[in-house]
mmCIF file of N, CA and C in Angstrom:
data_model
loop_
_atom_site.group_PDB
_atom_site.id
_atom_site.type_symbol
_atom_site.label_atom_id
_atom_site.label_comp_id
_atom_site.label_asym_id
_atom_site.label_seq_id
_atom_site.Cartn_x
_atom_site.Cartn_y
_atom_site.Cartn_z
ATOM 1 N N UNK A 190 -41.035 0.580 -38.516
ATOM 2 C CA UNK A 190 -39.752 0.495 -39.157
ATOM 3 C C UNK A 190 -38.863 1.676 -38.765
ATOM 4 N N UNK A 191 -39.208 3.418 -38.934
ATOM 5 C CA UNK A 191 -39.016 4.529 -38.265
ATOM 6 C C UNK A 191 -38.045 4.136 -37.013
ATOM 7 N N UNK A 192 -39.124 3.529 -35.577
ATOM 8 C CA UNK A 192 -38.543 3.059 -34.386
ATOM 9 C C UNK A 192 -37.466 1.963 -34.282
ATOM 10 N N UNK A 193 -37.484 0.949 -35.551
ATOM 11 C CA UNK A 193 -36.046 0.536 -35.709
ATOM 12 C C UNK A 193 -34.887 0.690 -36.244
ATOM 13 N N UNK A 194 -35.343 1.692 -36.761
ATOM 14 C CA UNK A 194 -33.650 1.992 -37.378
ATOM 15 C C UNK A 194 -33.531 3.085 -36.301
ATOM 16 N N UNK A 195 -34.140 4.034 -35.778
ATOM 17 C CA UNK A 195 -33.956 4.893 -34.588
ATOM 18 C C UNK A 195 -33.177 3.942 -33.362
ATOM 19 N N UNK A 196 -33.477 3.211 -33.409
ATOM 20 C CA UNK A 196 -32.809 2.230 -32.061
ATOM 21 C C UNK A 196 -31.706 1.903 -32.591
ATOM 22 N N UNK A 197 -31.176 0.930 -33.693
ATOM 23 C CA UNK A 197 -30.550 0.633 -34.362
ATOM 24 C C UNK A 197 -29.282 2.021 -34.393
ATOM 25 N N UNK A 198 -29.024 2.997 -34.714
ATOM 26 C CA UNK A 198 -28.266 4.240 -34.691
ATOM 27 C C UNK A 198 -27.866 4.361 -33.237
ATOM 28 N N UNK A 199 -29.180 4.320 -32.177
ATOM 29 C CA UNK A 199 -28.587 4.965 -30.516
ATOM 30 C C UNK A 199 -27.374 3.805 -30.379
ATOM 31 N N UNK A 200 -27.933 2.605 -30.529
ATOM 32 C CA UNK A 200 -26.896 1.179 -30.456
ATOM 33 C C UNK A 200 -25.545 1.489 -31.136
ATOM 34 N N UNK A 201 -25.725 2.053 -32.361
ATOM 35 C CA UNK A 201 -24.400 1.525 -33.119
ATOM 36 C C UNK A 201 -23.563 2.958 -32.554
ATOM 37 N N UNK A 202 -24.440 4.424 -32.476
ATOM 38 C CA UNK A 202 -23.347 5.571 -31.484
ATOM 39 C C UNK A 202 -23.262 4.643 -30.141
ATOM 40 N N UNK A 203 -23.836 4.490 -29.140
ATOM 41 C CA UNK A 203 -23.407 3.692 -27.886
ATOM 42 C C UNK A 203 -22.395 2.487 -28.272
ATOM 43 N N UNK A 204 -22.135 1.822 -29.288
ATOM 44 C CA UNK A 204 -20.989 0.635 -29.174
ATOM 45 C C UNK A 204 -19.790 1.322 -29.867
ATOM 46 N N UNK A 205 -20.195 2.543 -30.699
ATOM 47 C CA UNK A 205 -18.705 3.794 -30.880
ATOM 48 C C UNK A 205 -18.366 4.236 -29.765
ATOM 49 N N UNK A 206 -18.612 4.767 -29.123
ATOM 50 C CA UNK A 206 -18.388 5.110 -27.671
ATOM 51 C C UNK A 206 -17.624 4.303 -27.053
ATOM 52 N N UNK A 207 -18.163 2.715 -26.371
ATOM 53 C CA UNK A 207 -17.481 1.995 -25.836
ATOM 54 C C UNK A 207 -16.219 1.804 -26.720
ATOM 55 N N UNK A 208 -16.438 1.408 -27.956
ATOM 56 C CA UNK A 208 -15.174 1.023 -28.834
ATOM 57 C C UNK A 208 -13.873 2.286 -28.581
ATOM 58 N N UNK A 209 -14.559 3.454 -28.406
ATOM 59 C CA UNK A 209 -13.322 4.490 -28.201
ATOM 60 C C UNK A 209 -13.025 4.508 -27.215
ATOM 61 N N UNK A 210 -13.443 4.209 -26.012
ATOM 62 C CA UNK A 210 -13.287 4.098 -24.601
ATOM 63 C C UNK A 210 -12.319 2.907 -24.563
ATOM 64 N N UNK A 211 -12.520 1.679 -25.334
ATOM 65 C CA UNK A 211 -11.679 0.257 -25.377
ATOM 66 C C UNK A 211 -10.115 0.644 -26.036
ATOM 67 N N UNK A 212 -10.254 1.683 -27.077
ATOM 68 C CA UNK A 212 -8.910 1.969 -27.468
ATOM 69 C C UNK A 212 -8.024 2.715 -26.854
ATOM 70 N N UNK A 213 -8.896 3.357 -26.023
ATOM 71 C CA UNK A 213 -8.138 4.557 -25.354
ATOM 72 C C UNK A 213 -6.887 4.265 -24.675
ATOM 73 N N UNK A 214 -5.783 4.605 -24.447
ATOM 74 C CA UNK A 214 -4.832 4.387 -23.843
ATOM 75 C C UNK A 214 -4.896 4.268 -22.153
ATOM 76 N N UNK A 215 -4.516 3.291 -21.538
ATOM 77 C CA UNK A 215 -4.758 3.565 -20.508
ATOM 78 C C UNK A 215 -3.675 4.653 -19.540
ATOM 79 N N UNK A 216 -4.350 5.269 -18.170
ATOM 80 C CA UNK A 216 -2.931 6.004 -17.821
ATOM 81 C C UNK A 216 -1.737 5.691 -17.831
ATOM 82 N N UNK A 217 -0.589 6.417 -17.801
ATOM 83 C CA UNK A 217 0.590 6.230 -17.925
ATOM 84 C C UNK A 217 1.432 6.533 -16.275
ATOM 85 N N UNK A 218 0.238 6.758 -15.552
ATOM 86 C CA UNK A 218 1.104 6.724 -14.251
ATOM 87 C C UNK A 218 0.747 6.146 -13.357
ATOM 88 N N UNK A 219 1.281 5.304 -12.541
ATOM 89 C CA UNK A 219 1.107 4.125 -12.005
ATOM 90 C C UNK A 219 0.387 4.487 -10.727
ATOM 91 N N UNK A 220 -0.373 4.323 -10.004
ATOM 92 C CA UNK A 220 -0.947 5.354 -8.981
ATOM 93 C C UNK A 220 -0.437 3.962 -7.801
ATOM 94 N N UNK A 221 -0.807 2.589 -8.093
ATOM 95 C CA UNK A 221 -0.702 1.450 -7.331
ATOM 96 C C UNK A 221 0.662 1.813 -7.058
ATOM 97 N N UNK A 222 1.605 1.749 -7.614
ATOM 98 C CA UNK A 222 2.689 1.857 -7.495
ATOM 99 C C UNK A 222 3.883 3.215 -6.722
ATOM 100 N N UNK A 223 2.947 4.355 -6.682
ATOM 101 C CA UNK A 223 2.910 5.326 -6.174
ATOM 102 C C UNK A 223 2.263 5.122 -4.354
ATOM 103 N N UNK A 224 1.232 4.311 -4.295
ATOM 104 C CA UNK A 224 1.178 4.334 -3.375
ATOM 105 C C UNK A 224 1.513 2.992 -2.397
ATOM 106 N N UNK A 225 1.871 1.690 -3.346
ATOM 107 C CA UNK A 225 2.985 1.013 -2.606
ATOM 108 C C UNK A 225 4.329 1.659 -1.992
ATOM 109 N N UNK A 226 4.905 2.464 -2.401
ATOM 110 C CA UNK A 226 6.001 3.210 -2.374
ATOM 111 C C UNK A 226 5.694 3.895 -0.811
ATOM 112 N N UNK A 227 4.475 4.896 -0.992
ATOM 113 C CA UNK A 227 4.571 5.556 -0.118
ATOM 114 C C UNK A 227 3.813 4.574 1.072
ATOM 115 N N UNK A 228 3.410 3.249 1.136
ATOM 116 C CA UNK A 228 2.813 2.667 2.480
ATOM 117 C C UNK A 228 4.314 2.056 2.504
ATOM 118 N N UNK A 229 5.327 1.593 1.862
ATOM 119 C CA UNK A 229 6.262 1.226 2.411
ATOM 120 C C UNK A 229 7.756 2.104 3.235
ATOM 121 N N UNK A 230 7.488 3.088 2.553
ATOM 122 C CA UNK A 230 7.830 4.294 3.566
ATOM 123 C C UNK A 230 7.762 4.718 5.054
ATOM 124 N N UNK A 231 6.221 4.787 4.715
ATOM 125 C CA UNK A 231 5.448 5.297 6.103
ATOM 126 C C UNK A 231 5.778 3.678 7.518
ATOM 127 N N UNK A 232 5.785 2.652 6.637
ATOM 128 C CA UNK A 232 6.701 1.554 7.643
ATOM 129 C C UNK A 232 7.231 1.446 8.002
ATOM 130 N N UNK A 233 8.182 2.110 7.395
ATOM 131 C CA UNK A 233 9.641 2.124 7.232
ATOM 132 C C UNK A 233 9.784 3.345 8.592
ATOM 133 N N UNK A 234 9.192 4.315 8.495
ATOM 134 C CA UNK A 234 9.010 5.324 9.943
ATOM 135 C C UNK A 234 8.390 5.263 10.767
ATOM 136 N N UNK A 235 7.032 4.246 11.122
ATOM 137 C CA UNK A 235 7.313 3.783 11.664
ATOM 138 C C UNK A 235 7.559 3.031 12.605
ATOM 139 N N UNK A 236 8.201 1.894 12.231
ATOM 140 C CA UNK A 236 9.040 1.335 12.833
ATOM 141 C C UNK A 236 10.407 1.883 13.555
ATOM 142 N N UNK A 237 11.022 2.592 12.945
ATOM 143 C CA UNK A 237 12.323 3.137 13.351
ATOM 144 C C UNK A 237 11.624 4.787 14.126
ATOM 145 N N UNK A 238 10.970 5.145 13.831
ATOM 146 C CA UNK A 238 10.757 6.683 14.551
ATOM 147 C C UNK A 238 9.545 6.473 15.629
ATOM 148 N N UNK A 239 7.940 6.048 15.018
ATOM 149 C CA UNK A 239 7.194 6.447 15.875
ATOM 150 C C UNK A 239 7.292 5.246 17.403
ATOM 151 N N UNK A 240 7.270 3.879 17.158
ATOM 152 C CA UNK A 240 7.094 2.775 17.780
ATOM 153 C C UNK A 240 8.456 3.478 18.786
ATOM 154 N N UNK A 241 9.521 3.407 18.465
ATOM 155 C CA UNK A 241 10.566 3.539 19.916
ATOM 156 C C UNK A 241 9.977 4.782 20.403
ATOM 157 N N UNK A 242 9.416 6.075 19.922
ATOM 158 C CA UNK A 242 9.528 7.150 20.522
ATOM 159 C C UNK A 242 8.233 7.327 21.680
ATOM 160 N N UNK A 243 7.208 6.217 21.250
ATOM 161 C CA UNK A 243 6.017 5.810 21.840
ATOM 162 C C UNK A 243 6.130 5.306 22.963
ATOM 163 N N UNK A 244 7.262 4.305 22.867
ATOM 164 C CA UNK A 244 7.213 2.890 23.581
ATOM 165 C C UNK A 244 8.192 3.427 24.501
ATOM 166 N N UNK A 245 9.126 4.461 24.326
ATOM 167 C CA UNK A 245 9.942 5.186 25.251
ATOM 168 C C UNK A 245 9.325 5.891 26.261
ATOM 169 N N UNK A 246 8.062 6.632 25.676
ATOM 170 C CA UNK A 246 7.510 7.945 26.621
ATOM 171 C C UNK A 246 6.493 7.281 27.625
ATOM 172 N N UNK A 247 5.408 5.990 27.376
ATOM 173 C CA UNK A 247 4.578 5.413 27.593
ATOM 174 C C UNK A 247 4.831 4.085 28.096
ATOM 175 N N UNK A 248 5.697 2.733 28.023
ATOM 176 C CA UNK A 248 5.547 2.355 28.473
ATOM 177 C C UNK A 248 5.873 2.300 29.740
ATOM 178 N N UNK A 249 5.642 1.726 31.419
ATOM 179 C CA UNK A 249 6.295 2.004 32.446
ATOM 180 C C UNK A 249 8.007 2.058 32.605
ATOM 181 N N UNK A 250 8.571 1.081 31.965
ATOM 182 C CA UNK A 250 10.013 0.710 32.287
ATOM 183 C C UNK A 250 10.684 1.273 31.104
ATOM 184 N N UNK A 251 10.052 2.124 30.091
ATOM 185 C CA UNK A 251 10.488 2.955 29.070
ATOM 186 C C UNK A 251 11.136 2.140 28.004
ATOM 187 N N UNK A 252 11.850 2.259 26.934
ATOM 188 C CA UNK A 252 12.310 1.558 26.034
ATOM 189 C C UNK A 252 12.664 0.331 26.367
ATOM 190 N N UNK A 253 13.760 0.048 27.913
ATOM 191 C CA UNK A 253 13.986 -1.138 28.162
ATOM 192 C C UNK A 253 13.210 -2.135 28.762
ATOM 193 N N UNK A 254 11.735 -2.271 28.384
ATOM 194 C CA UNK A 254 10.882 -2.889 28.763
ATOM 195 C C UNK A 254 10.230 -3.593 27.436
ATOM 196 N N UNK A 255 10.243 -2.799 26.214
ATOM 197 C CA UNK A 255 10.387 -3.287 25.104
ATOM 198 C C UNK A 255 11.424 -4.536 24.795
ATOM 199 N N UNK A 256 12.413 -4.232 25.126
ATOM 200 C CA UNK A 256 13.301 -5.550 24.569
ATOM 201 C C UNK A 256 12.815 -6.863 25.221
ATOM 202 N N UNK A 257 11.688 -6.854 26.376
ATOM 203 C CA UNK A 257 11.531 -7.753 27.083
ATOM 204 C C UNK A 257 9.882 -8.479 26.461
ATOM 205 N N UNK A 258 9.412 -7.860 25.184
ATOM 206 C CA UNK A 258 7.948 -8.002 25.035
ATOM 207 C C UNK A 258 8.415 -9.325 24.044
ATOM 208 N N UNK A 259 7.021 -9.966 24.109
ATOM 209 C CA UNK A 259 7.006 -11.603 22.791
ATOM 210 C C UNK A 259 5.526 -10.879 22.340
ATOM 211 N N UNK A 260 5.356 -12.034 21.248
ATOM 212 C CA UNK A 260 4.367 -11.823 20.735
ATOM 213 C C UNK A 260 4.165 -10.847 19.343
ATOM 214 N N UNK A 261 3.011 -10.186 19.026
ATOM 215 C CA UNK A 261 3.460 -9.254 18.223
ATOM 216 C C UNK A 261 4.415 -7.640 18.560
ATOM 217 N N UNK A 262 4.104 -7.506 19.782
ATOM 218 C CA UNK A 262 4.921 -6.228 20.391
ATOM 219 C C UNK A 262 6.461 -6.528 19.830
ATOM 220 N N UNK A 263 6.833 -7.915 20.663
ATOM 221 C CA UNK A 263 8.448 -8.004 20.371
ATOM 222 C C UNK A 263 8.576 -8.225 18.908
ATOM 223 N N UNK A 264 7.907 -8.812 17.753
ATOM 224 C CA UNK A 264 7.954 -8.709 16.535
ATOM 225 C C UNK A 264 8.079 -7.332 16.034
ATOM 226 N N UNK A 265 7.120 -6.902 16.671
ATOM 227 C CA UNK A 265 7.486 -5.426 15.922
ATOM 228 C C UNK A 265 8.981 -4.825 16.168
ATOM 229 N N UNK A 266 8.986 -4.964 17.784
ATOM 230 C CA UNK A 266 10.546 -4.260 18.345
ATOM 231 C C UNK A 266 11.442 -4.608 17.820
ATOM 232 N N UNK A 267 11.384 -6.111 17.387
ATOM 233 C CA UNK A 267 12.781 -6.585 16.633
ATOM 234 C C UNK A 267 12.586 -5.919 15.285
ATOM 235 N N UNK A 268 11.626 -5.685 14.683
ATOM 236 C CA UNK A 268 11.544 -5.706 12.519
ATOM 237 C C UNK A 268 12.178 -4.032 13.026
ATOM 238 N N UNK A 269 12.124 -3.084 13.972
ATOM 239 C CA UNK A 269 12.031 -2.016 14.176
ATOM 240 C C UNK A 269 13.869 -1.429 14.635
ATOM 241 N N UNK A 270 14.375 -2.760 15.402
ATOM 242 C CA UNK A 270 15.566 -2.908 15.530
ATOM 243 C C UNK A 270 16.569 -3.301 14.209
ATOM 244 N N UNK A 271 16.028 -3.917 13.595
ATOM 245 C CA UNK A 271 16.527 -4.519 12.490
ATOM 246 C C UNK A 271 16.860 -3.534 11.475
ATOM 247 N N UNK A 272 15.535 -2.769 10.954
ATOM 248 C CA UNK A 272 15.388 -1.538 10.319
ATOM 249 C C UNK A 272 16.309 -0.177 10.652
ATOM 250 N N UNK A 273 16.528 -0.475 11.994
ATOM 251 C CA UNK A 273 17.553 0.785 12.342
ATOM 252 C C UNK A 273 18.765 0.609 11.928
ATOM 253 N N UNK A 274 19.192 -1.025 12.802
ATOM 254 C CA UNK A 274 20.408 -1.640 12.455
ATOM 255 C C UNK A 274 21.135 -2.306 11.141
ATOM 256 N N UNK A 275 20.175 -1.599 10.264
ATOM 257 C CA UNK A 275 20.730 -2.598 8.516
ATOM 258 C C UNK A 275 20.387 -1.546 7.951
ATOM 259 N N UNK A 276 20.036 -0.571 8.004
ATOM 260 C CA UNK A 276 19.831 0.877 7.278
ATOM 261 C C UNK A 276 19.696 0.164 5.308
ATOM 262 N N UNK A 277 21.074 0.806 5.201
ATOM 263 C CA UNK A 277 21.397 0.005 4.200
ATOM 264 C C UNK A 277 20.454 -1.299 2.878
ATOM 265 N N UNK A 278 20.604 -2.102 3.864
ATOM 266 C CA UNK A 278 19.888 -3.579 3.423
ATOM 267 C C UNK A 278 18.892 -3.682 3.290
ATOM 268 N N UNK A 279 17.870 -2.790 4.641
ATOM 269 C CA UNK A 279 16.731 -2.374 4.151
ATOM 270 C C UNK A 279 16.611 -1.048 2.944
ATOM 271 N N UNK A 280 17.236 -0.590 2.783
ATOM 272 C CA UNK A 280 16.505 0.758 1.716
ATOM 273 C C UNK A 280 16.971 -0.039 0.590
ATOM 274 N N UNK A 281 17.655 -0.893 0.450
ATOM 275 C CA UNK A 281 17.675 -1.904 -1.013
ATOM 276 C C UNK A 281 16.382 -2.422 -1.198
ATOM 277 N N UNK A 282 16.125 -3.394 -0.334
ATOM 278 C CA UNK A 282 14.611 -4.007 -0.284
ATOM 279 C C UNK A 282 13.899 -3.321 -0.761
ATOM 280 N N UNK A 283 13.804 -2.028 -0.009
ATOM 281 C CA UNK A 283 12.033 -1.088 -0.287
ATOM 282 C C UNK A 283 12.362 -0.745 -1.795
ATOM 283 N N UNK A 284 13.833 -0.351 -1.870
ATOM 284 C CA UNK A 284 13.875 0.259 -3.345
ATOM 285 C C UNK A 284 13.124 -0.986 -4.315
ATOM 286 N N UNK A 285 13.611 -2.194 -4.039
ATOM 287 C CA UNK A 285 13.614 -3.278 -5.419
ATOM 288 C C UNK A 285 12.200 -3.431 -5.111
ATOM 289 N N UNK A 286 11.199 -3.852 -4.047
ATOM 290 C CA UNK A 286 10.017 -4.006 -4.160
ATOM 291 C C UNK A 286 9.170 -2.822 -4.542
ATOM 292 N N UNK A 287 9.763 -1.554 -4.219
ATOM 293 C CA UNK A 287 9.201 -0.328 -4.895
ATOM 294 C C UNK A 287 9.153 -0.067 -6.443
ATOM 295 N N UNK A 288 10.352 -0.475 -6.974
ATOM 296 C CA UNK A 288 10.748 -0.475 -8.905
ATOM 297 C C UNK A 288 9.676 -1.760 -8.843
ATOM 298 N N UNK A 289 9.851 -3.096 -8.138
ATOM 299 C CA UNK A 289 9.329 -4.116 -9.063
ATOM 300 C C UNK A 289 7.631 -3.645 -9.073
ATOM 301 N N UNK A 290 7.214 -2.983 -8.011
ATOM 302 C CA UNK A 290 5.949 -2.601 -8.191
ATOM 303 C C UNK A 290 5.551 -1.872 -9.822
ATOM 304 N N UNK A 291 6.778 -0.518 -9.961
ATOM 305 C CA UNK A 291 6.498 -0.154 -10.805
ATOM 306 C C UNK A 291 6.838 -0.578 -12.078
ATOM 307 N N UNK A 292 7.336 -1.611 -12.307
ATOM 308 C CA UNK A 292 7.238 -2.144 -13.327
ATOM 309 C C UNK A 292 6.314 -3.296 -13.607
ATOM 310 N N UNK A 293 5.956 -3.632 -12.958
ATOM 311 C CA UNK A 293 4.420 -4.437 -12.581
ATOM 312 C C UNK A 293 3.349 -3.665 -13.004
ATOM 313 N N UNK A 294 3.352 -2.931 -13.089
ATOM 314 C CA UNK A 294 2.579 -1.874 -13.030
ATOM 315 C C UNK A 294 1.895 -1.557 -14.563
ATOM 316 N N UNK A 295 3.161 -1.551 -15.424
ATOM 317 C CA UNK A 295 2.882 -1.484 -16.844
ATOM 318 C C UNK A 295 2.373 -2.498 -17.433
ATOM 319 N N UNK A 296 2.481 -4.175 -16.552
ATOM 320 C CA UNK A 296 2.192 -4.801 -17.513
ATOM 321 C C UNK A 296 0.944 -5.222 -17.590
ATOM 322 N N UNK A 297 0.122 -6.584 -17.829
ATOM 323 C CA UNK A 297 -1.164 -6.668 -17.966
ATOM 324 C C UNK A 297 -1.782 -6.131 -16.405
ATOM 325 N N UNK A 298 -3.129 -6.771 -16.598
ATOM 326 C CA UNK A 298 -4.338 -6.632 -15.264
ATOM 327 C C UNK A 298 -3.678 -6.874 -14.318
ATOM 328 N N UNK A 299 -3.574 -8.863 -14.777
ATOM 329 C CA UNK A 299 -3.073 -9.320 -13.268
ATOM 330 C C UNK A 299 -1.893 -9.162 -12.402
ATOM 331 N N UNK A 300 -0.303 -8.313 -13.156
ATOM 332 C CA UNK A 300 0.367 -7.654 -12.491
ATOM 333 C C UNK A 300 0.130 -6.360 -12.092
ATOM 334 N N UNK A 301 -0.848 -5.748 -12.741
ATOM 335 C CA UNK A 301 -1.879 -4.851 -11.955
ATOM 336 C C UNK A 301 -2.451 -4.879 -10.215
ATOM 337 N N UNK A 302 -2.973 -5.918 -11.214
ATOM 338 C CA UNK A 302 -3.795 -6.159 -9.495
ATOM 339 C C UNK A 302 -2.834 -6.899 -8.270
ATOM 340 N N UNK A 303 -1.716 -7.150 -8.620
ATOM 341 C CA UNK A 303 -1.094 -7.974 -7.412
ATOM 342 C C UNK A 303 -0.024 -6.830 -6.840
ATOM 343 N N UNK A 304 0.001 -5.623 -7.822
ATOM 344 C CA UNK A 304 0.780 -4.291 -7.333
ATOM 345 C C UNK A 304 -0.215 -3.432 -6.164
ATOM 346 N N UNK A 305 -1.830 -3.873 -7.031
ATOM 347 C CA UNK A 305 -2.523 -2.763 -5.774
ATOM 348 C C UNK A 305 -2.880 -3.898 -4.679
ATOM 349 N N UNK A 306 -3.117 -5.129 -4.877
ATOM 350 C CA UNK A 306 -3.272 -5.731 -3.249
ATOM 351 C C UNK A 306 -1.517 -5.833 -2.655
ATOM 352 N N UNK A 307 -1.136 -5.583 -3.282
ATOM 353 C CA UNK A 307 0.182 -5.225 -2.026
ATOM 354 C C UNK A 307 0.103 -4.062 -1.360
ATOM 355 N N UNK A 308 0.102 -3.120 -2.640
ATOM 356 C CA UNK A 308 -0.148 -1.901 -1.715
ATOM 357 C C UNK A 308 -1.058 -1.499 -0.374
ATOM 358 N N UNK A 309 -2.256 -2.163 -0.408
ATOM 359 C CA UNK A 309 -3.600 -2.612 0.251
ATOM 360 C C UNK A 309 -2.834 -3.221 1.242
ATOM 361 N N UNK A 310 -2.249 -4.625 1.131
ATOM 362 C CA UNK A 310 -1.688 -5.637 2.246
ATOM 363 C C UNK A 310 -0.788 -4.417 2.973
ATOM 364 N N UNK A 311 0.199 -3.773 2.766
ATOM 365 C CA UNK A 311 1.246 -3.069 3.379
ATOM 366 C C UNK A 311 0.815 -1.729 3.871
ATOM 367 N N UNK A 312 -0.364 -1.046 3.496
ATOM 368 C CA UNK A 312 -1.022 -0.140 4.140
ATOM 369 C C UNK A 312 -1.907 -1.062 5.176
ATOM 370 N N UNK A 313 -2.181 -1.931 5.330
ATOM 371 C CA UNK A 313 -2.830 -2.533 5.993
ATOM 372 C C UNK A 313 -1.736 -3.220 7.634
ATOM 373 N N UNK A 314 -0.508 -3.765 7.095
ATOM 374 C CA UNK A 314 0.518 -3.791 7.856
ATOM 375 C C UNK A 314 1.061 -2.392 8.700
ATOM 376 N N UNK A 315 0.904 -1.240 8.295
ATOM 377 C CA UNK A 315 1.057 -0.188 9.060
ATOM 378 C C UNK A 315 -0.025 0.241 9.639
ATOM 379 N N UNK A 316 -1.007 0.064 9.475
ATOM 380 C CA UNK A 316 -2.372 0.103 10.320
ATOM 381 C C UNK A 316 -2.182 -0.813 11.432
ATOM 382 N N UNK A 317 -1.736 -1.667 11.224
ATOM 383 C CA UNK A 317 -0.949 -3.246 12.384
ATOM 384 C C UNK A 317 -0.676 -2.435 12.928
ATOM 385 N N UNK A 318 0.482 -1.825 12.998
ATOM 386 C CA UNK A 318 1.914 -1.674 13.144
ATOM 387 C C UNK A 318 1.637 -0.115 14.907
ATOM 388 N N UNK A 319 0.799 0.984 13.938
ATOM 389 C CA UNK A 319 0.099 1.678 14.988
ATOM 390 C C UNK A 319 -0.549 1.327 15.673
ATOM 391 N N UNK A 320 -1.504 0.353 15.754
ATOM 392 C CA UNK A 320 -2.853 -0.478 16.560
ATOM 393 C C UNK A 320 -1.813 -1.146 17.443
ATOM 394 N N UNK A 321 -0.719 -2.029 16.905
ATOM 395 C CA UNK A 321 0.045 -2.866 18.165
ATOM 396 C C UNK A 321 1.007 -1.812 19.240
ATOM 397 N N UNK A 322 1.203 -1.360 18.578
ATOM 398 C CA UNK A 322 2.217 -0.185 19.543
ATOM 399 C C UNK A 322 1.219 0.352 20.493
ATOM 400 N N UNK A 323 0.126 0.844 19.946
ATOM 401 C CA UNK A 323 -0.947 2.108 20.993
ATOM 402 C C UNK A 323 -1.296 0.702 22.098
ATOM 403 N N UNK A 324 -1.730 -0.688 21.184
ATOM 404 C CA UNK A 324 -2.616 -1.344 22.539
ATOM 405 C C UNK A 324 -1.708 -2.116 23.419
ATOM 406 N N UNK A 325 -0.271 -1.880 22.969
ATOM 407 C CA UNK A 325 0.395 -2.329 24.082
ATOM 408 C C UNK A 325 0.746 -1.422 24.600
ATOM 409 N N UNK A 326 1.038 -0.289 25.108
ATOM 410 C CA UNK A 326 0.861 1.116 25.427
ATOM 411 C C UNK A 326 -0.300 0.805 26.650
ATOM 412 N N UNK A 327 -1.374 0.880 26.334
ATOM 413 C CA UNK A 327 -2.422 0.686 27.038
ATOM 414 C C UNK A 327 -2.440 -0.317 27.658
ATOM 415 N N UNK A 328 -2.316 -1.812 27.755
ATOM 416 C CA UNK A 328 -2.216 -3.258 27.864
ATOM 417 C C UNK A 328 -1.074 -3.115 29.171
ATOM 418 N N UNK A 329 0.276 -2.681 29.511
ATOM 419 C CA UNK A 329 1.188 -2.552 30.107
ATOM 420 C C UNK A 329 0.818 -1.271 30.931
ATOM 421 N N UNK A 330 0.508 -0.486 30.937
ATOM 422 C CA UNK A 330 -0.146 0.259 31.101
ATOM 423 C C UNK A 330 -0.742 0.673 32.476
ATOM 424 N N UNK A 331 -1.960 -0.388 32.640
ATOM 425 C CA UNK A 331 -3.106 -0.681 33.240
ATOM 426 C C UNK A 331 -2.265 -1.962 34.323
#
């Protein structure tokens, strides 16, 4: 009897515990959202800074050999042209998908979780973004 109420007590401190852990507030600063922000940034440069300054020094026919690529190369060259040429239009975009992140952010799980697989998807798009530039670099190259 001793050994059950001894068990009985570890149980009922261990489900206080969780229960205070369940009330606890969760953080108040959005980290998903912090770092959507900053992978859409780092895109945002680049496209407009590193890709031309790459594709200038490295490829044979220098920048104007770029305007001539298809595929994902010329996708990039154009989103990269675009980005230069709409300044503007784009820093609206990043702003509103940057706020809507963070206000996503506050609300339940599942706008939770669709703030950090963006963030994930768009750090993942700039991982693209360097990999296509370097292997066409190399690809033209050779």
């Amino acid at each position: 009897m001793n050994q059950e109420q001894e068990t009985l007590r570890k149980l009922d401190r261990l489900l206080n515990q969780l229960d205070r852990k369940a009330r606890r507030p969760r953080s108040r600063f959005p980290m998903a959202a912090i770092y959507l922000t900053l992978a859409l940034i780092l895109g945002y440069q680049l496209l407009v800074r590193f890709v031309p300054m790459v594709w200038s020094t490295l490829l044979p026919g220098g920048w104007a050999q770029a305007e001539t690529l298809s595929g994902w190369p010329g996708l990039i060259y154009r989103l990269g042209w675009i980005c230069h040429t709409r300044f503007e239009a784009v820093c609206i975009a990043l702003g509103g998908i940057s706020l809507a992140g963070f206000v996503l952010s506050f609300g339940p799980w599942p706008a939770r979780l669709v703030v950090w697989l963006a963030a994930v998807g768009f750090v993942l798009v700039d991982a693209g973004i360097v990999f296509v530039a370097i292997m066409t670099c190399l690809n033209l190259a050779l």
